[in-house]
JSON list of C-alpha atoms in Angstrom, two decimals:
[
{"chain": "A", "resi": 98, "resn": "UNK", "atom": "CA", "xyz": [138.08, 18.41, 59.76]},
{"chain": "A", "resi": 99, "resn": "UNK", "atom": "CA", "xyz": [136.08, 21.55, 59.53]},
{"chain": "A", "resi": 100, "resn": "UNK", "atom": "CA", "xyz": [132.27, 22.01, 60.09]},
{"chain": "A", "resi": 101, "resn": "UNK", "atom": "CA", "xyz": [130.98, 24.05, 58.12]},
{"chain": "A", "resi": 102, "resn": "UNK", "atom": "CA", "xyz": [127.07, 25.56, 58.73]},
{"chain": "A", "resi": 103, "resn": "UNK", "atom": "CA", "xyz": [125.18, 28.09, 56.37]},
{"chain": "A", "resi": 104, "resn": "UNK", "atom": "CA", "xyz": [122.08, 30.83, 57.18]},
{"chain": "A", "resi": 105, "resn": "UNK", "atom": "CA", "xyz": [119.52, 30.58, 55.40]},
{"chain": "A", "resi": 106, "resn": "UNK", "atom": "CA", "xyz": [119.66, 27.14, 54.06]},
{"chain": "A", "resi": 107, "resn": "UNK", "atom": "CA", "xyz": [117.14, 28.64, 50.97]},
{"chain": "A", "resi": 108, "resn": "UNK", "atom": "CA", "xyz": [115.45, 31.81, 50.11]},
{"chain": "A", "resi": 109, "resn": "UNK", "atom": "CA", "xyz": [113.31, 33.27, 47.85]},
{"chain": "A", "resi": 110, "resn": "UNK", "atom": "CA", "xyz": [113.83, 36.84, 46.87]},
{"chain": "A", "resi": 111, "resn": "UNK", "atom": "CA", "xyz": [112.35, 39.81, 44.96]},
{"chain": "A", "resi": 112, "resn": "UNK", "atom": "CA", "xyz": [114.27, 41.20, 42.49]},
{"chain": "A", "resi": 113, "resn": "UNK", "atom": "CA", "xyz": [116.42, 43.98, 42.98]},
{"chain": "A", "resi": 114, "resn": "UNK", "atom": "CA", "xyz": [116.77, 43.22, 46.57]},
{"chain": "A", "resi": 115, "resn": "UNK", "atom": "CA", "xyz": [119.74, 42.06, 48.51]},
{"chain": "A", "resi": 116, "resn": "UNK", "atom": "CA", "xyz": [120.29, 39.03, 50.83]},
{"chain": "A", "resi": 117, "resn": "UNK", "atom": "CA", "xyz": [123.22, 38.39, 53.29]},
{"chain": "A", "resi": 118, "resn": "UNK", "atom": "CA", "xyz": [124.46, 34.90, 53.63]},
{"chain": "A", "resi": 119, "resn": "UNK", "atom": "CA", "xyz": [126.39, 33.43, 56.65]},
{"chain": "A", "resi": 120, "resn": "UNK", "atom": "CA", "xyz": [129.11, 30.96, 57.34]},
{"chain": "A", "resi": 121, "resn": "UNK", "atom": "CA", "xyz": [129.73, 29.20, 60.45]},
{"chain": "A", "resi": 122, "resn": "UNK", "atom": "CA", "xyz": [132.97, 27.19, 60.87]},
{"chain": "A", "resi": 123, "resn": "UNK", "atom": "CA", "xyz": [133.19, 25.30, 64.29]},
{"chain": "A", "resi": 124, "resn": "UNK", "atom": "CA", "xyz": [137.25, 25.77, 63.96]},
{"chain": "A", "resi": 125, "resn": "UNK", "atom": "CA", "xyz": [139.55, 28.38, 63.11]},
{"chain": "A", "resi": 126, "resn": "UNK", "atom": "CA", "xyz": [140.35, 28.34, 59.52]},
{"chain": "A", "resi": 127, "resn": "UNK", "atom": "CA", "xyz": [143.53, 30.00, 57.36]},
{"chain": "A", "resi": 128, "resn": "UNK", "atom": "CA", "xyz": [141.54, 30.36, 54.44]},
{"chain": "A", "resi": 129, "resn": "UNK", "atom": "CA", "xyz": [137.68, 30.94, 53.57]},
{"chain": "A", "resi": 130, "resn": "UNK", "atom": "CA", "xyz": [136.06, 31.19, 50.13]},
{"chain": "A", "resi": 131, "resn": "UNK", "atom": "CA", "xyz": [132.88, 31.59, 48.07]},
{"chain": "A", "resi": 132, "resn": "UNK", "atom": "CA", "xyz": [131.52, 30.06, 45.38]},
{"chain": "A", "resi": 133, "resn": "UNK", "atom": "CA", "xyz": [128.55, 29.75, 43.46]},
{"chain": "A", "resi": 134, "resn": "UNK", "atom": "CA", "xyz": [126.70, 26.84, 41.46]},
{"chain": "A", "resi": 135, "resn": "UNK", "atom": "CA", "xyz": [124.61, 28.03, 38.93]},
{"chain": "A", "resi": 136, "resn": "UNK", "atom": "CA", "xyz": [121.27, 25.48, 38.10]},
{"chain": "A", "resi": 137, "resn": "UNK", "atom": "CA", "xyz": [122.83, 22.31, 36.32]},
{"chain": "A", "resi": 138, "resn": "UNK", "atom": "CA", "xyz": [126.34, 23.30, 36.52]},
{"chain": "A", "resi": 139, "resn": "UNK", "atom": "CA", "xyz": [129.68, 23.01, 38.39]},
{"chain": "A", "resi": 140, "resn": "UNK", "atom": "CA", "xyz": [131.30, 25.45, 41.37]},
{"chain": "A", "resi": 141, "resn": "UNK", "atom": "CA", "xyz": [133.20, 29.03, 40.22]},
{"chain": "A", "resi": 142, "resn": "UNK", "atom": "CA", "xyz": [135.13, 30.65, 42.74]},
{"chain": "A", "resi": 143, "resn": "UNK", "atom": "CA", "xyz": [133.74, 34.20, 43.47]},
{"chain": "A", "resi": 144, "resn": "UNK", "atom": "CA", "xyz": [136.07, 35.31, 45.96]},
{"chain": "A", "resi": 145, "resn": "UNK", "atom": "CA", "xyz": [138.60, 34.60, 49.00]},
{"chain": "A", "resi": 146, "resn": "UNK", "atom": "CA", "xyz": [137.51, 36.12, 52.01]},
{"chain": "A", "resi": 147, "resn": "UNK", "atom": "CA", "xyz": [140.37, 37.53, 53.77]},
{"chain": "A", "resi": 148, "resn": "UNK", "atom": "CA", "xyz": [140.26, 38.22, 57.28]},
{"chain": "A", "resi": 149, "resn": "UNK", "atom": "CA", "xyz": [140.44, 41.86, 58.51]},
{"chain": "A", "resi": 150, "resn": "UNK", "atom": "CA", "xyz": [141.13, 42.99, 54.80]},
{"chain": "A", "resi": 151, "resn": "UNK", "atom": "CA", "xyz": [138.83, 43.13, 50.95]},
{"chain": "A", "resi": 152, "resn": "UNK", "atom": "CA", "xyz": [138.25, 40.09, 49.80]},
{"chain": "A", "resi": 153, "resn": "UNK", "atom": "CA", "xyz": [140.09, 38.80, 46.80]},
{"chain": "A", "resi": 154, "resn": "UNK", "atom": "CA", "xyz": [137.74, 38.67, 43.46]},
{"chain": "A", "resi": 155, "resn": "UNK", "atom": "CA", "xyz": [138.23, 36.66, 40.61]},
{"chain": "A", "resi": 156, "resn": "UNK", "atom": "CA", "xyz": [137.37, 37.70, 36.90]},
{"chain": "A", "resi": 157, "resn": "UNK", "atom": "CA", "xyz": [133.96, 38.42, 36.68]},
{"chain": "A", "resi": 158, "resn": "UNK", "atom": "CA", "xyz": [132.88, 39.10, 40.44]},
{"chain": "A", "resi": 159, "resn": "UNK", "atom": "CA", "xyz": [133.07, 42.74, 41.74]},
{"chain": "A", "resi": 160, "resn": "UNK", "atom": "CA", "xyz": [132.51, 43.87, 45.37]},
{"chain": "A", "resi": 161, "resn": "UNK", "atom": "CA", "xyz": [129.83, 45.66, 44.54]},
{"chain": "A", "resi": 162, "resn": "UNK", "atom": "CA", "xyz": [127.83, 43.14, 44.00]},
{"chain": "A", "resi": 163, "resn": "UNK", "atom": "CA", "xyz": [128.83, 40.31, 45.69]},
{"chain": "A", "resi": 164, "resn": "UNK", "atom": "CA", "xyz": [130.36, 42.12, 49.18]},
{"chain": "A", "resi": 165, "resn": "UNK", "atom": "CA", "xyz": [132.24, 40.05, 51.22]},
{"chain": "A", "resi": 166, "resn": "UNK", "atom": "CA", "xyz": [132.89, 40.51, 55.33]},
{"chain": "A", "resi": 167, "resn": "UNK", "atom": "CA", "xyz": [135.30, 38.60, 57.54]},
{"chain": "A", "resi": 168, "resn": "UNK", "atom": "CA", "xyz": [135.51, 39.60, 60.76]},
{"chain": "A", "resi": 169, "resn": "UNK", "atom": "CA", "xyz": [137.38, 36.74, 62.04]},
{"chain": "A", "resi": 170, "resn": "UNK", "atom": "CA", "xyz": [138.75, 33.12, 62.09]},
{"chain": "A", "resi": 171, "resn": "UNK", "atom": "CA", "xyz": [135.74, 31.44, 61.81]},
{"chain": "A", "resi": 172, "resn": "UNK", "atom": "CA", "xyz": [133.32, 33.71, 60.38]},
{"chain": "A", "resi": 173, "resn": "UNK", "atom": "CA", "xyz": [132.01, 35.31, 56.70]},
{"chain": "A", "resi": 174, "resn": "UNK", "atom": "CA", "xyz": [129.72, 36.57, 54.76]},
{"chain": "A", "resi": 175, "resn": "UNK", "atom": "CA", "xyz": [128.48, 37.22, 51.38]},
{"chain": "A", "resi": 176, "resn": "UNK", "atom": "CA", "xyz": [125.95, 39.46, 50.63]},
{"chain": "A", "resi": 177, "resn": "UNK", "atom": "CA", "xyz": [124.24, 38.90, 46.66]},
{"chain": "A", "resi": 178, "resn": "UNK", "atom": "CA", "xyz": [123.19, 42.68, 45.94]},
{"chain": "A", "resi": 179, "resn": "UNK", "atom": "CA", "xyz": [120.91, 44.17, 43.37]},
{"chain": "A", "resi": 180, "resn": "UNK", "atom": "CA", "xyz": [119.94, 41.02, 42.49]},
{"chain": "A", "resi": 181, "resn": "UNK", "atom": "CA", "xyz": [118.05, 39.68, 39.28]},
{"chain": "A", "resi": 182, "resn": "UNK", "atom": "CA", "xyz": [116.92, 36.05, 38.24]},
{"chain": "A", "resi": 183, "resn": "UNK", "atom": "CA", "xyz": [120.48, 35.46, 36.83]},
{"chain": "A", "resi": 184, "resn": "UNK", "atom": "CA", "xyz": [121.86, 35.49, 40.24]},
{"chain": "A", "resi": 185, "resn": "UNK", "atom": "CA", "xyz": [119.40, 32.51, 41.17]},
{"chain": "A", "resi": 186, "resn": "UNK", "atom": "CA", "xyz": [121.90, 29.86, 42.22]},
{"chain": "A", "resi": 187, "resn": "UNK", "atom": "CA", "xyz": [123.30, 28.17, 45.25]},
{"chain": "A", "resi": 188, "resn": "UNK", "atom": "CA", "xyz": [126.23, 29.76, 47.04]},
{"chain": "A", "resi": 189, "resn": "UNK", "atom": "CA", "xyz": [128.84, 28.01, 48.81]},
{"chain": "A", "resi": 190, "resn": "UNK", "atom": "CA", "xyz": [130.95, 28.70, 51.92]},
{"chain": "A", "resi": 191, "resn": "UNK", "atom": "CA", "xyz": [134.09, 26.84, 51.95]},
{"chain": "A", "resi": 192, "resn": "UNK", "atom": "CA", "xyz": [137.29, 26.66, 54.39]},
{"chain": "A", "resi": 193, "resn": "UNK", "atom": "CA", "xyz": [140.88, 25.65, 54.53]},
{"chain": "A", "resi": 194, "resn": "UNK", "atom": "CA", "xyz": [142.11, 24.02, 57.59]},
{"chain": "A", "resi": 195, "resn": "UNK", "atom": "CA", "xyz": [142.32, 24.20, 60.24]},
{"chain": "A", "resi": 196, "resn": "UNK", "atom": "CA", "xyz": [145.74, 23.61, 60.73]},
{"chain": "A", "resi": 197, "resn": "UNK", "atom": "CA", "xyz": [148.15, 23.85, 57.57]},
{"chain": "A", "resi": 198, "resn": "UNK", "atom": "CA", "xyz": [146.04, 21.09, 55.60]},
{"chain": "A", "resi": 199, "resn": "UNK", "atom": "CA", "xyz": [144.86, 21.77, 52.24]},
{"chain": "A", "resi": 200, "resn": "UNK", "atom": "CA", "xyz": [141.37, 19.81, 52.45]},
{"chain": "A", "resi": 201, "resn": "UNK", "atom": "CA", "xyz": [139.11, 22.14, 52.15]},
{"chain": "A", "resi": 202, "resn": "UNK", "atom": "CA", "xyz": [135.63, 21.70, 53.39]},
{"chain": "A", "resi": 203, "resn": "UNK", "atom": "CA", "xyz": [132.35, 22.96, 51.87]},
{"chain": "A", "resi": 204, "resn": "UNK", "atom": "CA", "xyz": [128.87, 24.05, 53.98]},
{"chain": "A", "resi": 205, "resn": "UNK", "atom": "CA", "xyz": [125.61, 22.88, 53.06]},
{"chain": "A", "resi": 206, "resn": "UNK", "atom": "CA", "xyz": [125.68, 26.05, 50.49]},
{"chain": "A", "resi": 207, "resn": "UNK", "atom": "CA", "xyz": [122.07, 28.24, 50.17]},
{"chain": "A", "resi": 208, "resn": "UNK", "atom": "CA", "xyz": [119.73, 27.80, 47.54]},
{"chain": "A", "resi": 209, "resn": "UNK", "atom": "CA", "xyz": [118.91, 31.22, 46.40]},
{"chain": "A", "resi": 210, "resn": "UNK", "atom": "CA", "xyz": [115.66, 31.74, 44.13]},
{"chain": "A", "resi": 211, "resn": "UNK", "atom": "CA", "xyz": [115.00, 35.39, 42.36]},
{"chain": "A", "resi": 212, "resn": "UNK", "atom": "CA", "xyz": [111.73, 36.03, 40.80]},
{"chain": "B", "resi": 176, "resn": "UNK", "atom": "CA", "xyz": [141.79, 28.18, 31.91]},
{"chain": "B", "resi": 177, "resn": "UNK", "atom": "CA", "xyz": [142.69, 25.47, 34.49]},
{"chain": "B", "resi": 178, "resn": "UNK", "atom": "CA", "xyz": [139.60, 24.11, 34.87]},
{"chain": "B", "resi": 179, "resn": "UNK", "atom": "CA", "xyz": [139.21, 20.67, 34.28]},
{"chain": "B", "resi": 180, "resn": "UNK", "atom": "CA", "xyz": [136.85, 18.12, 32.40]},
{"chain": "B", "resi": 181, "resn": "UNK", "atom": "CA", "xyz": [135.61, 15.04, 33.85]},
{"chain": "B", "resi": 182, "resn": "UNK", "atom": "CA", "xyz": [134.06, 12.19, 31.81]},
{"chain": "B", "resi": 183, "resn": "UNK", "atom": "CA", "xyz": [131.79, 10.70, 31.00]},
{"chain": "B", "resi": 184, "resn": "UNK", "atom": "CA", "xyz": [129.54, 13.33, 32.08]},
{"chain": "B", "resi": 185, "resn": "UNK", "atom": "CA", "xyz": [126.78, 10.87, 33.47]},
{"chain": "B", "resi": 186, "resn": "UNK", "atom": "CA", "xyz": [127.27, 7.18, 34.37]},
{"chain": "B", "resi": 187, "resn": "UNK", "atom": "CA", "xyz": [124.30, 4.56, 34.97]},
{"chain": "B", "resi": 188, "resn": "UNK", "atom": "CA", "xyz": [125.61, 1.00, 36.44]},
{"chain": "B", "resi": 189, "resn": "UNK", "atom": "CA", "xyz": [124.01, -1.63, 38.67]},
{"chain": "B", "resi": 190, "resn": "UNK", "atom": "CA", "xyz": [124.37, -2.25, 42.15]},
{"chain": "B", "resi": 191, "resn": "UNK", "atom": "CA", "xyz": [127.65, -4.26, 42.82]},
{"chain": "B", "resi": 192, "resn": "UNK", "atom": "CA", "xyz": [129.33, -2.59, 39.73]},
{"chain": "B", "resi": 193, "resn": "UNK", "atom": "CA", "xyz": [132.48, -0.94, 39.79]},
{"chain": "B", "resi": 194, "resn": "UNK", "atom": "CA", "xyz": [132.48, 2.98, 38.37]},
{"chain": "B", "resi": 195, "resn": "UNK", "atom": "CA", "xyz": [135.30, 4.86, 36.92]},
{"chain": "B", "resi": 196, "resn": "UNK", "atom": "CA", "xyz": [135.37, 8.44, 36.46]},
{"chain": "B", "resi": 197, "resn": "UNK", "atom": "CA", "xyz": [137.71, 10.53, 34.99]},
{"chain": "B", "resi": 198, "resn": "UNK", "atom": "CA", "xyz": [139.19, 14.17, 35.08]},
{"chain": "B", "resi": 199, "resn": "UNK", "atom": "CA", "xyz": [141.72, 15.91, 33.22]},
{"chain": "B", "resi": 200, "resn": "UNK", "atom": "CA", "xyz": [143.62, 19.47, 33.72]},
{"chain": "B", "resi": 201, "resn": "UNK", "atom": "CA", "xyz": [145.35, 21.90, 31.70]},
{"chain": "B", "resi": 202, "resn": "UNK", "atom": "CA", "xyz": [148.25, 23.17, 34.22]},
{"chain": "B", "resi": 203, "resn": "UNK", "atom": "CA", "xyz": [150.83, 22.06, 36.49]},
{"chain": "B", "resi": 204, "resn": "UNK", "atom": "CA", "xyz": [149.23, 21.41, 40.14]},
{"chain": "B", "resi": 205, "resn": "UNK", "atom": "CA", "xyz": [149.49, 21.45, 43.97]},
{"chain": "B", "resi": 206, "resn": "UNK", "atom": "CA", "xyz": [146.70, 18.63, 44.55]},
{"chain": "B", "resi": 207, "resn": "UNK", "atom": "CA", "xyz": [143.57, 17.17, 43.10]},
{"chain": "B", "resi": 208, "resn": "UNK", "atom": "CA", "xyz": [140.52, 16.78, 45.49]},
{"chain": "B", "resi": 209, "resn": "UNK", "atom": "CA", "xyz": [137.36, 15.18, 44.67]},
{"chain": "B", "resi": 210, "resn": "UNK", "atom": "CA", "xyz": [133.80, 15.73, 45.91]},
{"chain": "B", "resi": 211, "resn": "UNK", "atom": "CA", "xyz": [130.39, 14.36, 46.10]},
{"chain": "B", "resi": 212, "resn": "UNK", "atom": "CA", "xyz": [127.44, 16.50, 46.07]},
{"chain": "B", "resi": 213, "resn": "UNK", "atom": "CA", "xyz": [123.79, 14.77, 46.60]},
{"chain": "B", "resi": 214, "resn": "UNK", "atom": "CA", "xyz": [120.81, 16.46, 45.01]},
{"chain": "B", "resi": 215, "resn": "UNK", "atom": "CA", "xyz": [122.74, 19.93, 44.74]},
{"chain": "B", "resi": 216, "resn": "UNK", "atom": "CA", "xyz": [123.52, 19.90, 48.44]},
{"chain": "B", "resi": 217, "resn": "UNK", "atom": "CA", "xyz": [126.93, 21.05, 50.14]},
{"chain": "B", "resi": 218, "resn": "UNK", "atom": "CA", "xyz": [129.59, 19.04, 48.90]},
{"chain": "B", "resi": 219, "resn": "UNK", "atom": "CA", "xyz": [131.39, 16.21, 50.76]},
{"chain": "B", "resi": 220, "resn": "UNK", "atom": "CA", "xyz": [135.28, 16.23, 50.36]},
{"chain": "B", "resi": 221, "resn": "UNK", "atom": "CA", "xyz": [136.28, 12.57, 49.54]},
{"chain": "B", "resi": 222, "resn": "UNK", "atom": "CA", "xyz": [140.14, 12.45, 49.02]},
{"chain": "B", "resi": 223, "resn": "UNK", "atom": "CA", "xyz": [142.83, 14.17, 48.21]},
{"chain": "B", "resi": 224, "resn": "UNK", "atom": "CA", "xyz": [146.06, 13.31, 45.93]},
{"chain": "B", "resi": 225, "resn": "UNK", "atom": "CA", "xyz": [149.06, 15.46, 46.02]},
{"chain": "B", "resi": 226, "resn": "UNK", "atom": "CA", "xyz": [151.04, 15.99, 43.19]},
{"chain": "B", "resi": 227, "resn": "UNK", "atom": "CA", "xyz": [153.74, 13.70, 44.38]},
{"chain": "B", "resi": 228, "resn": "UNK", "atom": "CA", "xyz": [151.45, 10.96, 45.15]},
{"chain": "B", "resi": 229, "resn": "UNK", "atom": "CA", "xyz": [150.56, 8.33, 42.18]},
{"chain": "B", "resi": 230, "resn": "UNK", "atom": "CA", "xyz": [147.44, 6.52, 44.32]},
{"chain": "B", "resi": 231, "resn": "UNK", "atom": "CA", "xyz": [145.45, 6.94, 47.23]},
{"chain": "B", "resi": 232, "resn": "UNK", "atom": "CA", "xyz": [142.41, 4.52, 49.00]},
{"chain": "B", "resi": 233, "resn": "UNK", "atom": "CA", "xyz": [139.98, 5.53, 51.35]},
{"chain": "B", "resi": 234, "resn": "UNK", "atom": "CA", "xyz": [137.23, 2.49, 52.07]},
{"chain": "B", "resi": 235, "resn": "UNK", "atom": "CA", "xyz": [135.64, 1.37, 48.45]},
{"chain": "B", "resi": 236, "resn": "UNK", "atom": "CA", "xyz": [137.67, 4.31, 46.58]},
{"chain": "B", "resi": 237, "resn": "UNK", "atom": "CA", "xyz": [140.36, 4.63, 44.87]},
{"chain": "B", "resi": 238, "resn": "UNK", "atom": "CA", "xyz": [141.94, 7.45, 43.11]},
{"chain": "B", "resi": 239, "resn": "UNK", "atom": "CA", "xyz": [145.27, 7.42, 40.51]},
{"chain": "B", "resi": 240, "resn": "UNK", "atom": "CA", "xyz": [147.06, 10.64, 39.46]},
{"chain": "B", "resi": 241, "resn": "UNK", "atom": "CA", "xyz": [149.30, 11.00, 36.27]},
{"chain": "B", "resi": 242, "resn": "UNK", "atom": "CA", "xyz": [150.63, 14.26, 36.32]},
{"chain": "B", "resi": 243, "resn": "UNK", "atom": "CA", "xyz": [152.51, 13.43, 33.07]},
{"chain": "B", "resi": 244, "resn": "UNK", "atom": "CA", "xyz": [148.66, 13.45, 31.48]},
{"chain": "B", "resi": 245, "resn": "UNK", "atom": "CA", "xyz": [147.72, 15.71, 33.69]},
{"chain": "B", "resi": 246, "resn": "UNK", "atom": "CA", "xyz": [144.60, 13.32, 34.40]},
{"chain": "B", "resi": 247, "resn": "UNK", "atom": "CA", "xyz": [143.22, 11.72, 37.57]},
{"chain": "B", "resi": 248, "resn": "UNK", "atom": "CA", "xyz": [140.53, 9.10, 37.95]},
{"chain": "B", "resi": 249, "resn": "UNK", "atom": "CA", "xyz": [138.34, 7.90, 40.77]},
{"chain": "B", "resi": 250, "resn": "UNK", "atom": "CA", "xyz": [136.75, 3.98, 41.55]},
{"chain": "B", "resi": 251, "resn": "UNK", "atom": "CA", "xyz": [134.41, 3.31, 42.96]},
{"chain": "B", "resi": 252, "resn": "UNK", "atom": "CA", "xyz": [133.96, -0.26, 44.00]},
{"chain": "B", "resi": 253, "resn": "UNK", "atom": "CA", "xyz": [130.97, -2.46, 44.91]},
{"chain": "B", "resi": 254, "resn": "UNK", "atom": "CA", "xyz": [128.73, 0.45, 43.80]},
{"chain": "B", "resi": 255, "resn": "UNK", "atom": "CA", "xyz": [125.94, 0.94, 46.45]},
{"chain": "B", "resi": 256, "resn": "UNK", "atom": "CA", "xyz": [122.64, 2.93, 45.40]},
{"chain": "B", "resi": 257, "resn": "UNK", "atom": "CA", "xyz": [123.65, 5.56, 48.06]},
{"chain": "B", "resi": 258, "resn": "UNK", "atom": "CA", "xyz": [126.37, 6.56, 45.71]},
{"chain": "B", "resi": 259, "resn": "UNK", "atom": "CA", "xyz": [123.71, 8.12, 43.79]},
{"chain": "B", "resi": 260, "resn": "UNK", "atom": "CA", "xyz": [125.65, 11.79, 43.32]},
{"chain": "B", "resi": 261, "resn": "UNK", "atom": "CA", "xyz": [127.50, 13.79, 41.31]},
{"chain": "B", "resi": 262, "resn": "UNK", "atom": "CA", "xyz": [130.87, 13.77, 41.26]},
{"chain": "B", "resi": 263, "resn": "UNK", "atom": "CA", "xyz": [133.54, 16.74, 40.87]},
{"chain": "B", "resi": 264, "resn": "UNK", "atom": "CA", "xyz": [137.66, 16.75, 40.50]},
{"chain": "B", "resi": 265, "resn": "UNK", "atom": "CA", "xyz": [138.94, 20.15, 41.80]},
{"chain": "B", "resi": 266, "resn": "UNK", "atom": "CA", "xyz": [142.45, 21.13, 41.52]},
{"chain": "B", "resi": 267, "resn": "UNK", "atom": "CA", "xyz": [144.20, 23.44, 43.74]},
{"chain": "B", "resi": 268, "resn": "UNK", "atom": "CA", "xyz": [147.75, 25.18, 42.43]},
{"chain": "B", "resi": 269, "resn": "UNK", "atom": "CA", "xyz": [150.78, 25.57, 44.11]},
{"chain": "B", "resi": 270, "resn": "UNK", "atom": "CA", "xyz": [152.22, 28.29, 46.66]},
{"chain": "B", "resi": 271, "resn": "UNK", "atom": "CA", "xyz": [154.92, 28.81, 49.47]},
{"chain": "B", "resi": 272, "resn": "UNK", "atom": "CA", "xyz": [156.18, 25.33, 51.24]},
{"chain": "B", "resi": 273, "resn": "UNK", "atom": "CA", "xyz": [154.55, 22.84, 49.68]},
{"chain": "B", "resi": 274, "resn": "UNK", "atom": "CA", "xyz": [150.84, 23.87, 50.19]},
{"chain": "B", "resi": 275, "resn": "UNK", "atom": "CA", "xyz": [148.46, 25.38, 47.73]},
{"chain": "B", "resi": 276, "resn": "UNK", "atom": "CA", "xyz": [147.12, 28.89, 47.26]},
{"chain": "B", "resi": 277, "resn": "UNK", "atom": "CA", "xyz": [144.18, 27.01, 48.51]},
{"chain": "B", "resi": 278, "resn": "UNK", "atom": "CA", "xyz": [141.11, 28.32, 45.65]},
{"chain": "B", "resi": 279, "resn": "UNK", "atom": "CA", "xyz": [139.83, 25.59, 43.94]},
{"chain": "B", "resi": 280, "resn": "UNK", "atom": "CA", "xyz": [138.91, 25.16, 40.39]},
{"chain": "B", "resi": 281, "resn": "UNK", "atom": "CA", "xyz": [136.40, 22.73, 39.81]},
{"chain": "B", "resi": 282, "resn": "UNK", "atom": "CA", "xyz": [135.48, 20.04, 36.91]},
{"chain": "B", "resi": 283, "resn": "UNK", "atom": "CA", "xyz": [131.97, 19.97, 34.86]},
{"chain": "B", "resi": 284, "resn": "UNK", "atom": "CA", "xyz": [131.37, 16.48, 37.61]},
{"chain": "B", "resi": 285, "resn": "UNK", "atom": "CA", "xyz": [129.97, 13.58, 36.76]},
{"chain": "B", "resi": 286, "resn": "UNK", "atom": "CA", "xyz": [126.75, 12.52, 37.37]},
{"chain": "B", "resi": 287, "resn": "UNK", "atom": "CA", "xyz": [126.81, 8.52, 38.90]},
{"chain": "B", "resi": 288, "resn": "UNK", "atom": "CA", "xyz": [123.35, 6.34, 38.98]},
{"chain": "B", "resi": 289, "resn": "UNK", "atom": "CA", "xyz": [123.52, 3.44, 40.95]},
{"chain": "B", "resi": 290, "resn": "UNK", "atom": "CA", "xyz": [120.17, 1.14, 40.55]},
{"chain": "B", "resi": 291, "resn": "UNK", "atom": "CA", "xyz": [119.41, -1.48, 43.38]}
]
């Protein structure tokens, strides 16, 4: 299986202002992915972090807002830009693997507050 | 939409008791997973059911697949209070050799009290 770790665990941010979250796996992964859990609610897929190329968006995320960096095999981020109180939610880091398994396994995620 | 719906959406049983939830999908699949999340913490991958695969175990769970009724449901038995959680189904769709595309599209969960 794949630990997962996430920086900052919480934060509480101003709006308009950006914040850059990390993700830590302990393993090479094939896969990575964001997601975000809006108060009371269940997980949407933001993107798929691909590594050494854009990240993959789905409908209703754009890159300029949510930019996504993956530099490697083990290692992403997702930075939550411009941001207002709608965007107060927790985001999740998420990998594939490693190996060709299709478990995926989820970080602790970061509870992100915008007043 | 693929995404799924999971009843009933909150569940309150006694210690001992057995709980059933239930999920249900609108498309044709790769796998099913399901998760428990604790107090809107990370999420803790419980098991995963293939397509091809009717049942699975792992410890006190159990989880069934009908891919004719495109529905899946997860026991729980001998209910402890530390299974206190919400629950989610996600289902993952299919891509080259047998695995999936890998993004996961999640349930509305179910939300499981267990009182000692």
């Amino acid at each position: 299986s794949a630990v997962i770790s996430q920086k900052p665990s919480r934060d509480i941010c101003q709006r308009g202002t950006s914040l850059t979250i990390q993700c830590q796996v302990d393993s090479q992964v094939t896969m990575m992915f964001w997601y975000r859990q809006q108060p009371g609610q269940s997980l949407t897929l933001i993107a798929t972090a691909n590594q050494g190329s854009e990240a993959t968006y789905e409908s209703g995320f754009v890159i300029d807002k949510f930019p996504i960096s993956r530099p490697n095999l083990t290692f992403s981020t997702l930075t939550v830009s411009n941001m207002s109180p709608e965007d107060s939610s927790i985001y999740l880091c998420s990998a594939r693997g490693p190996g060709n398994t299709d478990t995926q396994y989820f970080g602790p995620g970061t509870r992100l507050t915008v007043l | 939409s693929q995404q799924g719906e999971e009843d009933p959406q909150a569940l309150s049983i006694q210690e001992g008791e057995n709980a059933t939830m239930n999920c249900s999908y609108k498309t044709s699949i790769n796998n099913l997973q399901w998760y428990r999340q604790n107090s809107g913490r990370g999420l803790v991958h419980l098991i995963l059911i293939r397509s091809n695969e009717r049942e699975k175990h792992s410890g006190r769970l159990r989880v069934t697949l009908d891919t004719s009724k495109k529905s899946s449901s997860l026991l729980i038995t001998a209910s402890r209070a530390a299974d206190t959680a919400s629950y989610f189904c996600a289902t993952a769709f299919g891509g080259a050799g047998g695995t999936s595309y890998g993004k996961l599209t999640f349930g509305q969960g179910t939300i499981l009290t267990v009182h000692p």
